[in-house]
C-alpha positions as semicolon CSV with decimal commas, in nm:
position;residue;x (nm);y (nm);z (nm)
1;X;1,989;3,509;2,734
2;X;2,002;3,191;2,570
3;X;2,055;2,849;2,776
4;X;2,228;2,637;2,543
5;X;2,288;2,355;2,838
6;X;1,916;2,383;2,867
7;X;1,914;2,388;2,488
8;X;2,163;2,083;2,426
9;X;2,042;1,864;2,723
10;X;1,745;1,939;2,849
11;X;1,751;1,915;3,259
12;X;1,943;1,640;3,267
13;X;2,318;1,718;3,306
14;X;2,621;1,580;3,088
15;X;2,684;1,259;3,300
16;X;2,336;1,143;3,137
17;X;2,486;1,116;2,794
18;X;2,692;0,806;2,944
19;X;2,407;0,680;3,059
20;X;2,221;0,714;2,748
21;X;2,442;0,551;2,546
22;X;2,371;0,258;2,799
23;X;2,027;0,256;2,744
24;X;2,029;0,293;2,422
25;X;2,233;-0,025;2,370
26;X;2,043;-0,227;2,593
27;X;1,711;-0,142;2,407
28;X;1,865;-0,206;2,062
29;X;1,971;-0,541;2,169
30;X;1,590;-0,588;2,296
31;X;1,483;-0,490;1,963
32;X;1,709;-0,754;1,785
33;X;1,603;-1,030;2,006
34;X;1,221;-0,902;1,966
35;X;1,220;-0,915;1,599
36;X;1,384;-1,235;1,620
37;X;1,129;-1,407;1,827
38;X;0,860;-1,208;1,577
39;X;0,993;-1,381;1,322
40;X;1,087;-1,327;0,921
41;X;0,755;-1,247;0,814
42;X;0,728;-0,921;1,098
43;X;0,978;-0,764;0,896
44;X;0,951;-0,846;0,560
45;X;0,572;-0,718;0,479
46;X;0,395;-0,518;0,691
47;X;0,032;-0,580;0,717
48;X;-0,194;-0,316;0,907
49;X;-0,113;-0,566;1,219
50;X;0,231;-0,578;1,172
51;X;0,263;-0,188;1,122
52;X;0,065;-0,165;1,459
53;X;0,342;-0,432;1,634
54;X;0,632;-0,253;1,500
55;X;0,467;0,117;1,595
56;X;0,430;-0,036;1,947
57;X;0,812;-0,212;1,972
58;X;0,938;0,135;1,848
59;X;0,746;0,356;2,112
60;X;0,890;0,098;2,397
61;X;1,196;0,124;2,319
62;X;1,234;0,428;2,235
63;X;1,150;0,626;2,549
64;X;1,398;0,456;2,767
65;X;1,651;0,561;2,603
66;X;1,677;0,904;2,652
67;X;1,407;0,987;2,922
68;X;1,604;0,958;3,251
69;X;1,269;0,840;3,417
70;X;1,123;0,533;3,226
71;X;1,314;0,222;3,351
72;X;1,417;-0,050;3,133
73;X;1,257;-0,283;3,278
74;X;0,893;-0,184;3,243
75;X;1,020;-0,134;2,871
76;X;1,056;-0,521;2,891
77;X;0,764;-0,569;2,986
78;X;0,600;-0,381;2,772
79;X;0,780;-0,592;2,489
80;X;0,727;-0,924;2,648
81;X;0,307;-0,827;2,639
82;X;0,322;-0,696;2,256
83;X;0,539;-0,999;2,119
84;X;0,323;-1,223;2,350
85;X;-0,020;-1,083;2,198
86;X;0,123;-1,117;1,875
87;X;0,213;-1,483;1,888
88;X;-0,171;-1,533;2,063
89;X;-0,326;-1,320;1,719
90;X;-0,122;-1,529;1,485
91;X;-0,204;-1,841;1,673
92;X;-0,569;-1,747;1,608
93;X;-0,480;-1,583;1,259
94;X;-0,341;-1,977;1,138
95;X;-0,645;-2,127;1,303
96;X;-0,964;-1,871;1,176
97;X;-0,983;-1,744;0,824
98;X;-1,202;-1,534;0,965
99;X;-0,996;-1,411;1,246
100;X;-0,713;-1,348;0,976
101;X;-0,895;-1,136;0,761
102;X;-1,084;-0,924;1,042
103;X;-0,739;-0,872;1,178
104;X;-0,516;-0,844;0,846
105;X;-0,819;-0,768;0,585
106;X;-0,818;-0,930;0,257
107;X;-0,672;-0,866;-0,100
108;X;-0,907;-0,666;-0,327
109;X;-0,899;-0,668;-0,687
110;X;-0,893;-0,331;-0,811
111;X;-0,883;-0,430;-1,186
112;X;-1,084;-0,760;-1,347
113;X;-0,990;-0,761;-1,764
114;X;-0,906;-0,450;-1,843
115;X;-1,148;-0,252;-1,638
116;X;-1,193;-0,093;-1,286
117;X;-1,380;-0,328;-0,974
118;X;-1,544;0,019;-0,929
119;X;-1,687;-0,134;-0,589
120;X;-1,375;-0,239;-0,442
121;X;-1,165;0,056;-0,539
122;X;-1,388;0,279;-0,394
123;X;-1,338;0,099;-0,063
124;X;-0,937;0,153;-0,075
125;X;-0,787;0,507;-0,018
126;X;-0,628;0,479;-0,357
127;X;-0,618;0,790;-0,579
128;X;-0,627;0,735;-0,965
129;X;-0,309;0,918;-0,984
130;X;-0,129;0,742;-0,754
131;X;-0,258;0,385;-0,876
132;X;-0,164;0,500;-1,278
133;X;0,196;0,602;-1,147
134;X;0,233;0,246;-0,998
135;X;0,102;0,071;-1,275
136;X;0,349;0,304;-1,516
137;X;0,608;0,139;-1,311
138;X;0,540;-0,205;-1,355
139;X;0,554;-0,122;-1,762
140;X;0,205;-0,041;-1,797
141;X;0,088;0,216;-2,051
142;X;-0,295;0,079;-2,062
143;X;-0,581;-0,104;-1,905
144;X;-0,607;-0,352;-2,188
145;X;-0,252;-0,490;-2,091
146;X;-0,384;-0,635;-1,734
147;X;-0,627;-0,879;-1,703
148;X;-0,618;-0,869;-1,326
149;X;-0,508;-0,607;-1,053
150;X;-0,448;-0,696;-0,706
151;X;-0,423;-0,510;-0,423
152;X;-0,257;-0,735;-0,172
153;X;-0,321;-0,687;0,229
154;X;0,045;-0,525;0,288
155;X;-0,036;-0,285;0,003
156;X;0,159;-0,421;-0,229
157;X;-0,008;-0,409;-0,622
158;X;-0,045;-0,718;-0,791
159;X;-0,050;-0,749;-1,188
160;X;-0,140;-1,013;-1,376
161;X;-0,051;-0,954;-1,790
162;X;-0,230;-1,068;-2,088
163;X;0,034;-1,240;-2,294
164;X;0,093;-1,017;-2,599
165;X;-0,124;-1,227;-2,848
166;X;-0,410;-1,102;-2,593
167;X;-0,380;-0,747;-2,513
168;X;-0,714;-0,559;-2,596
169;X;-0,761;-0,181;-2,647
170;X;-0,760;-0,002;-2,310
171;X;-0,791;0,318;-2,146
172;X;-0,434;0,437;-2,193
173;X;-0,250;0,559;-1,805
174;X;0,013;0,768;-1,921
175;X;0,023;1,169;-1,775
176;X;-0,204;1,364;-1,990
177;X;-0,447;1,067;-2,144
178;X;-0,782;1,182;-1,959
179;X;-0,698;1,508;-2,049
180;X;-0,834;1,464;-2,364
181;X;-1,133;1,313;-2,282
182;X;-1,442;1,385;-2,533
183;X;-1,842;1,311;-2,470
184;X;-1,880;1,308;-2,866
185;X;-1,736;1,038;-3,037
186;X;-1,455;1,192;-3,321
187;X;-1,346;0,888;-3,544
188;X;-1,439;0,503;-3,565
189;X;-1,211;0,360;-3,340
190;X;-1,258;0,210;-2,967
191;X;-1,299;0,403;-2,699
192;X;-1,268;0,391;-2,286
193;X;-1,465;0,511;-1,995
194;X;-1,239;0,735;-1,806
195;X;-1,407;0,682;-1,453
196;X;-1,466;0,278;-1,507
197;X;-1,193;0,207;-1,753
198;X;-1,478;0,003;-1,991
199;X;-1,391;-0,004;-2,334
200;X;-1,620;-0,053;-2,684
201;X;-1,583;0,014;-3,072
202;X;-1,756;0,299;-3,109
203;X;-1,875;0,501;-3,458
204;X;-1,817;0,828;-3,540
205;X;-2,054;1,167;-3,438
206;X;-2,206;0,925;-3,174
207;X;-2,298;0,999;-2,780
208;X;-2,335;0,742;-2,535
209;X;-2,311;0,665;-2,122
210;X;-2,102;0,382;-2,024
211;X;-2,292;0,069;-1,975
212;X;-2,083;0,012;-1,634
213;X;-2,088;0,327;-1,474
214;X;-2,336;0,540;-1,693
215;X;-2,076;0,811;-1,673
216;X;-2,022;1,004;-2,073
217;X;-1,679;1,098;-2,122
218;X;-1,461;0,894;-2,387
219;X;-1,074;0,905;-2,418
220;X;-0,932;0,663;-2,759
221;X;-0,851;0,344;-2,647
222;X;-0,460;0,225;-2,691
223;X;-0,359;-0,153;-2,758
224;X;0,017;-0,087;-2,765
225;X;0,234;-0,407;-2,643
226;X;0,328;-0,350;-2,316
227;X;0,725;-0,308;-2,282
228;X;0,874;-0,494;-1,984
């Protein structure tokens, strides 16, 4: 036989919801007055330190709401200590460029004219099909259209444009490009690495590694304007 008091309320009874709805907007207010005190820059980008903050604010607040034995005021407590620590690690963060980026890393440049910081993308848990779909989004339909790609330390992508005049031949990002990817070289035109991104005039019947990444396959480069 199903409970559906058990079901609806746990074992707490239906005087509780009252209750509840007093907790509840006690802790928001706490919330409000925490993020206040974290100030703009809590809310507005989240580095991996701020993520960590906001995880822990949440997870205070939000078991005295509805679990009939946390108190409040240990919740307060707990929110005094995080916003205190915080204030402490961004005291330290504005003192130590060090400190900052052991706490908040650094930005990495994924892209450097036209061609993949192999290095530091590997480091970032960035697929290639996620990081073309971004770049397609920003108006990007090549590598030969950026001559530098940031990642920034709240994850946000960076991209810095050749001016039209500029734009070289690129490996072209658009769904299907790698697809055709060849290890014999068809016409005399330029061609990209697919793994590095590296890009060279190549002749016609010819077979060559990439002199970045020593990898073989080719796709045809692309120097289309970039539409913004």
């Amino acid at each position: 036989m199903l409970d559906f008091k058990q079901i609806l309320l746990g074992s707490e009874d239906w005087s509780f919801l009252l209750e509840t709805v007093l907790r509840t907007s006690i802790m928001f207010v706490i919330i409000i007055l925490g993020l206040r005190l974290l100030g703009k820059r809590g809310v507005k980008q989240l580095s991996v330190f701020e993520l960590v903050v906001i995880i822990g604010l949440g997870s205070a607040a939000g078991d005295p709401m509805f679990y009939k034995d946390v108190g409040i005021i240990p919740a307060i407590v707990v929110f005094t200590m995080i916003i205190s620590l915080y204030s402490i690690i961004t005291y330290f963060i504005g003192k130590s460029k060090k400190f900052e980026q052991l706490v908040e890393g650094q930005p990495i440049c994924l892209i450097d004219e036209g061609v993949f910081c192999i290095d530091d993308f590997k480091k970032e848990s960035l697929g290639e099909d996620e990081f073309f779909a971004e770049l397609r989004l920003k108006g990007v339909s090549h590598l030969g259209q950026i001559e530098k790609a940031i990642e920034e330390i709240s994850g946000e992508i960076s991209v810095f444009y050749y001016e039209d005049k500029d734009i070289k031949y690129g490996l072209p990002i658009m769904p299907g490009s790698l697809e055709k990817a060849v290890t014999t070289i068809t016409k005399n035109t330029y061609y990209s690495c697919t793994f590095c991104g590296y890009t060279q005039e190549c002749d016609s019947g010819t077979q060559s590694n990439c002199r970045v990444c020593g990898k073989d396959e080719w796709v045809e480069s692309s120097n289309k304007k970039r539409i913004s």
